[in-house]
Coordinates of C-alpha atoms in Angstrom, one line a residue:
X39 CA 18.4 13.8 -6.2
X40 CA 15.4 13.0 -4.7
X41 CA 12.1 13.4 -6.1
X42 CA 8.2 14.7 -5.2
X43 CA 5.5 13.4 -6.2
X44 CA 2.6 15.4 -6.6
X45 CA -1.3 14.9 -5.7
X46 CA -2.3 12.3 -8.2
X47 CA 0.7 11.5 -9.7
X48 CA 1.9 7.5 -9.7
X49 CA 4.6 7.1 -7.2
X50 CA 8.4 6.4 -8.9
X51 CA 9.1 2.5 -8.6
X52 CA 11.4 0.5 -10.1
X53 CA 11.7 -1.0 -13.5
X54 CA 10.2 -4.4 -14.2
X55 CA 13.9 -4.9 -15.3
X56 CA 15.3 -3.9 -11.9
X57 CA 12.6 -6.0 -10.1
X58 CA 13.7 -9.4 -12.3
X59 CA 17.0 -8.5 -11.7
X60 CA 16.6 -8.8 -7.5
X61 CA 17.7 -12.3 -8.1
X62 CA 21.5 -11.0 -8.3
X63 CA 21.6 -11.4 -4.8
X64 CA 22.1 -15.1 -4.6
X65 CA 25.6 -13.8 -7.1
X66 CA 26.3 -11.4 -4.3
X67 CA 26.6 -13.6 -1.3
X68 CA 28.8 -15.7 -3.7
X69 CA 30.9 -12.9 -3.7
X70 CA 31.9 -12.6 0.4
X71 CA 34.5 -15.1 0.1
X72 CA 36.5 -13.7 -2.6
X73 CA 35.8 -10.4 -0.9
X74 CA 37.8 -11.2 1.9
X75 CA 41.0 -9.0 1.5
X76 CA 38.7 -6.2 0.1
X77 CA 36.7 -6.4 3.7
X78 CA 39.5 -6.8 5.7
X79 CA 40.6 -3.1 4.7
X80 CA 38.1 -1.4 6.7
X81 CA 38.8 0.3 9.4
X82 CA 38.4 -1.7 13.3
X83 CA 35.4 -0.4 15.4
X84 CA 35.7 0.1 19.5
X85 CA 33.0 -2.6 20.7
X86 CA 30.4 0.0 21.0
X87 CA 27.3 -1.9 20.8
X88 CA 25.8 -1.8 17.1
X89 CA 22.1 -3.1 16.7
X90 CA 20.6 -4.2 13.5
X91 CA 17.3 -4.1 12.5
X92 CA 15.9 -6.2 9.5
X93 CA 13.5 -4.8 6.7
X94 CA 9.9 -6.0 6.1
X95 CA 8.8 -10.0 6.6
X96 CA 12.6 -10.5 7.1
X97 CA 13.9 -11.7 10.7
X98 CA 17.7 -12.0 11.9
X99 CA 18.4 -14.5 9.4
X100 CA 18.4 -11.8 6.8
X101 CA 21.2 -10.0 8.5
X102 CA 23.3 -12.8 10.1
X103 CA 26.3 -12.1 7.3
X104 CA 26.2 -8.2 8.2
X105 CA 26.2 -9.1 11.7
X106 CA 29.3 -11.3 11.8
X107 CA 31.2 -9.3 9.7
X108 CA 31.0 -6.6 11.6
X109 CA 32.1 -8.4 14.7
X110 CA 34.7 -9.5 13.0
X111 CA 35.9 -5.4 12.6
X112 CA 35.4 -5.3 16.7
X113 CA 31.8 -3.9 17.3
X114 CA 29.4 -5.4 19.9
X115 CA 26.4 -6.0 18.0
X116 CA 23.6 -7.3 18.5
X117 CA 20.6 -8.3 16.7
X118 CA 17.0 -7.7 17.0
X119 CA 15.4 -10.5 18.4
X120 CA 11.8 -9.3 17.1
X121 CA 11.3 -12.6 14.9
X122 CA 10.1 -11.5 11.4
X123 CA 9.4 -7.2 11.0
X124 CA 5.8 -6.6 10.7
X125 CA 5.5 -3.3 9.2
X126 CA 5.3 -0.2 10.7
X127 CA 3.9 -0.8 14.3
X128 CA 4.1 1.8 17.1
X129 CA 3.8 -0.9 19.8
X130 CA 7.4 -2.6 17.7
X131 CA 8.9 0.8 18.1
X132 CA 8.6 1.2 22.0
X133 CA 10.2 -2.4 22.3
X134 CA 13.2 -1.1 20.2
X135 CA 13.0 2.1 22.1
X136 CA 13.8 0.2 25.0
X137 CA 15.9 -2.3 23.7
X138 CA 18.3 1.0 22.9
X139 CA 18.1 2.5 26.5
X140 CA 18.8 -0.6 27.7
X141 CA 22.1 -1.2 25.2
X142 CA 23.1 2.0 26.4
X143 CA 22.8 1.6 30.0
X144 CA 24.9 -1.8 29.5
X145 CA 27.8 -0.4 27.6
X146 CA 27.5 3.1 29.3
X147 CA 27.8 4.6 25.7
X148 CA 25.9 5.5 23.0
X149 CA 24.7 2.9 20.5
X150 CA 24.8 2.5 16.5
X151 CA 21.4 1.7 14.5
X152 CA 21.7 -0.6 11.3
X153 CA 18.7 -0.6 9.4
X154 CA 17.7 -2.6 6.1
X155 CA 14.8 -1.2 4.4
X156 CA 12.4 -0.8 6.9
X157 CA 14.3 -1.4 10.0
X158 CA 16.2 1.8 8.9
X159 CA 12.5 3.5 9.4
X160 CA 12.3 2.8 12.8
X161 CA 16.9 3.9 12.7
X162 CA 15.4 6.8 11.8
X163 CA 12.8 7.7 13.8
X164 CA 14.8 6.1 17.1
X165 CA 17.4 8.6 16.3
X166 CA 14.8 11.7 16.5
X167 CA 12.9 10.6 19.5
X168 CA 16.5 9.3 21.5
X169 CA 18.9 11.4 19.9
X170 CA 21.3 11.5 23.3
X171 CA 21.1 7.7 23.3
X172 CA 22.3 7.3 19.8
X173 CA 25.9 7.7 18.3
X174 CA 24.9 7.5 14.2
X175 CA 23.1 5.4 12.0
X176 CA 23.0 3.6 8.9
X177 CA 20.5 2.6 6.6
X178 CA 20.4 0.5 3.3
X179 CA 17.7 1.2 1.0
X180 CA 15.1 2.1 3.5
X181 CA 12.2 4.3 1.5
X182 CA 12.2 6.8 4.5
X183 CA 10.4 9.2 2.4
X184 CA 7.6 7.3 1.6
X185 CA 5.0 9.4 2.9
X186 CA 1.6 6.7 3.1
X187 CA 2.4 2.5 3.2
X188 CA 0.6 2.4 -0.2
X189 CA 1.9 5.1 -2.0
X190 CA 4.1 2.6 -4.2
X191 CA 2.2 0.2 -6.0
X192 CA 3.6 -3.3 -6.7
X193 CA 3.7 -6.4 -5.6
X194 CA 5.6 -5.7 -1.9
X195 CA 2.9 -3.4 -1.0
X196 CA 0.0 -5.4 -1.9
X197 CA 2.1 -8.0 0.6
X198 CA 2.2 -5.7 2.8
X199 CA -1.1 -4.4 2.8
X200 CA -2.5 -8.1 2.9
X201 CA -0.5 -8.3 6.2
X202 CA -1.6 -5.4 7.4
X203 CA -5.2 -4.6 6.4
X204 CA -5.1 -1.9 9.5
X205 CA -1.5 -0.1 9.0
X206 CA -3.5 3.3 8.7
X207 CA -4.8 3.3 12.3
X208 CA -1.3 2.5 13.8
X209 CA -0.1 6.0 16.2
X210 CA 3.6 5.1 14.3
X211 CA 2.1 6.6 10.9
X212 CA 2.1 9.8 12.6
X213 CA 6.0 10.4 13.2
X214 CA 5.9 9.6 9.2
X215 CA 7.6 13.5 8.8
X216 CA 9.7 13.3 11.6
X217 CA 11.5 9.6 9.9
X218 CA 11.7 11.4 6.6
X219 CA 13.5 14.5 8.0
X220 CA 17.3 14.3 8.5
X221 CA 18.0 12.7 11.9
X222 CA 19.9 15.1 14.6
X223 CA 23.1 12.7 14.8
X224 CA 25.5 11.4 11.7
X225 CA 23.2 9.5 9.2
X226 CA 24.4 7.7 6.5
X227 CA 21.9 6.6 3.9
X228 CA 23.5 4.1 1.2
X229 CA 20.9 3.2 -1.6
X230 CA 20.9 1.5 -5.3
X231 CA 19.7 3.3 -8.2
X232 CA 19.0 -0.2 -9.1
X233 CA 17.4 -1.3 -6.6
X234 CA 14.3 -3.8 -7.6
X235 CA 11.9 -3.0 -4.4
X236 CA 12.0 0.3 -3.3
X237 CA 12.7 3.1 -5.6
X238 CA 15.8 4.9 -4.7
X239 CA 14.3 8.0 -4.8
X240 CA 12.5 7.5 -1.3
X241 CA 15.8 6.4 0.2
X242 CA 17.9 9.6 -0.1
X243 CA 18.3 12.8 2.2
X244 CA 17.2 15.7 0.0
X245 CA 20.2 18.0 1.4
X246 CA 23.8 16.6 2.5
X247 CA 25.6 18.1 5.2
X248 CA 28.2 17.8 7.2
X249 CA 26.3 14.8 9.5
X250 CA 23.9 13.6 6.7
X251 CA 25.2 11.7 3.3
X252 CA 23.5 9.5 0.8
X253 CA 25.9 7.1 -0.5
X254 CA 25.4 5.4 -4.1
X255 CA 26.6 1.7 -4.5
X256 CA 25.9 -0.9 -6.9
X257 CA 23.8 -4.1 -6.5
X258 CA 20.2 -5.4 -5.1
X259 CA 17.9 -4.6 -2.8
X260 CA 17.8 -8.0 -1.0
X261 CA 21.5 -8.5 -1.6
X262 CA 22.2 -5.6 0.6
X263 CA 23.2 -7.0 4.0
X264 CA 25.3 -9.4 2.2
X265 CA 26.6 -7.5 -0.8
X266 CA 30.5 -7.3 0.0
X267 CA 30.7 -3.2 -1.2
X268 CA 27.6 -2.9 1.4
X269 CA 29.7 -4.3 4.0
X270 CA 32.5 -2.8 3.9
X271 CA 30.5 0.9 3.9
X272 CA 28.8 -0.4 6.9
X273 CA 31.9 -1.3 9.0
X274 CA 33.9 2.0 7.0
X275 CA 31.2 4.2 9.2
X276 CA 30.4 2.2 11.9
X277 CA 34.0 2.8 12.4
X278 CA 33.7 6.4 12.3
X279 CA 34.8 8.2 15.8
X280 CA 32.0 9.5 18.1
X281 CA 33.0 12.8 18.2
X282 CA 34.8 13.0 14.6
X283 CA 32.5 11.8 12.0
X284 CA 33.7 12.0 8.4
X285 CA 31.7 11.9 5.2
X286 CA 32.5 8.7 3.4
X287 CA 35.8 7.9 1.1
X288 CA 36.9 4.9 -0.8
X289 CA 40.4 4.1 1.0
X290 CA 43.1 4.5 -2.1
X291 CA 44.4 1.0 -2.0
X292 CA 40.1 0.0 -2.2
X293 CA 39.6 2.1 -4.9
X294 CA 42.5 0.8 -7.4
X295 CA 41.1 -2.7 -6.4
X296 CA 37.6 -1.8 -7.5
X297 CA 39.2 -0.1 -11.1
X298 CA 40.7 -2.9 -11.8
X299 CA 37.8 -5.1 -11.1
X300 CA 35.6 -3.3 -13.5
X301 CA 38.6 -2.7 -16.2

């Protein structure tokens, strides 16, 4: 599971190998089409309203395949509307703060958080700091236990360091336990031990229970939101009811689909 890393020790990160091989996710969107009667097996949602946050330097764009997929399986969702995500910003986090109370108030229910890498930093900590407001949410390869911005070296962080030269002033930083801990509502945390950006290790819930899983699936780190096993997971607990959350399973008829894709 996951690991520590102690005073002075380098940070896990990814293989130079699993870095080169981030360009897979161009082979990955190919893959939606012929995906088709595989996503059309997951379950249908109830319109509740779904909002899904992109990870860092990435805007809607990035998430515009997730997004109509999953209205396709009969959620209301909606996207950010932030324009590219920063980094870790408090000021960001109040905006979605109210974006949520004001979903809520819409729908008159509670709403969904997807979050891709860093957008499922701020899934997590909306979920501790409006837990009443929020029915479960989802994350793909966000590095939630990443305790300090630069505590992985490579070339995203020195990106996102250039970008922002004062991320250790910003009040955010200071909830950085609170987003690592286990949120109070049904959290599912689906990662890639091969995942090229962030090492999988920061992207898992030390302890499973019966309203937190880490879910294991194949592929990239920027192939995620349109990686067809991705999307189907997504929708599969999006899907999940309010009040009757269930840890994830491959549906039978999936699963001898997926053995005889691999041989």
């Amino acid at each position: 599971m996951a690991t520590e890393t102690a005073p002075g020790e380098t940070a896990p990160r990814p293989s130079l190998w699993q870095s080169l091989a981030e360009g897979r996710a161009l082979l990955e969107l190919m893959a939606v089409a012929p995906a088709q009667p595989m996503l059309k097996l997951a379950a249908r949602g109830d319109d509740h309203p779904v909002l899904v946050l992109p990870g860092f330097f990435a805007a809607d764009r990035s998430t515009a395949s997730l997004r109509r997929y999953l209205e396709s399986r009969h959620f209301s969702v909606y996207a950010w509307e932030e324009g590219r995500n920063p980094g870790i910003s408090d000021a960001l986090y109040q905006r979605l703060a109210r974006r949520v109370r004001d979903l809520s108030d819409q729908h008159g229910s509670t709403v969904s958080l997807v979050g891709w890498s860093l957008g499922g930093i701020y899934a997590r900590l909306l979920a501790h700091r409006n837990a009443a407001l929020i029915r479960q949410i989802v994350t793909l390869g966000s590095p939630f236990k990443m305790r300090q911005y630069g505590s992985i070296n490579g070339a995203v962080t020195r990106l996102y360091q250039r970008f922002n030269p004062e991320q250790d002033r910003d009040p955010m930083l200071d909830y950085a336990e609170l987003w690592a801990a286990a949120p109070p509502v049904p959290s599912s945390s689906i990662f890639s031990k091969g995942d090229g950006v962030a090492h999988w290790s920061f992207c898992v819930d030390d302890v499973e229970d019966e309203y937190t899983e880490n879910i294991a699936l194949p592929g990239s780190h920027l192939g995620m939101t349109h990686n067809p096993l991705y999307m189907y997971c997504v929708a599969d607990r999006l899907a999940q009811p309010e009040h009757g959350w269930r840890r994830f399973e491959w549906l039978p008829q999936l699963q001898q689909m997926l053995q005889r894709a691999v041989g």
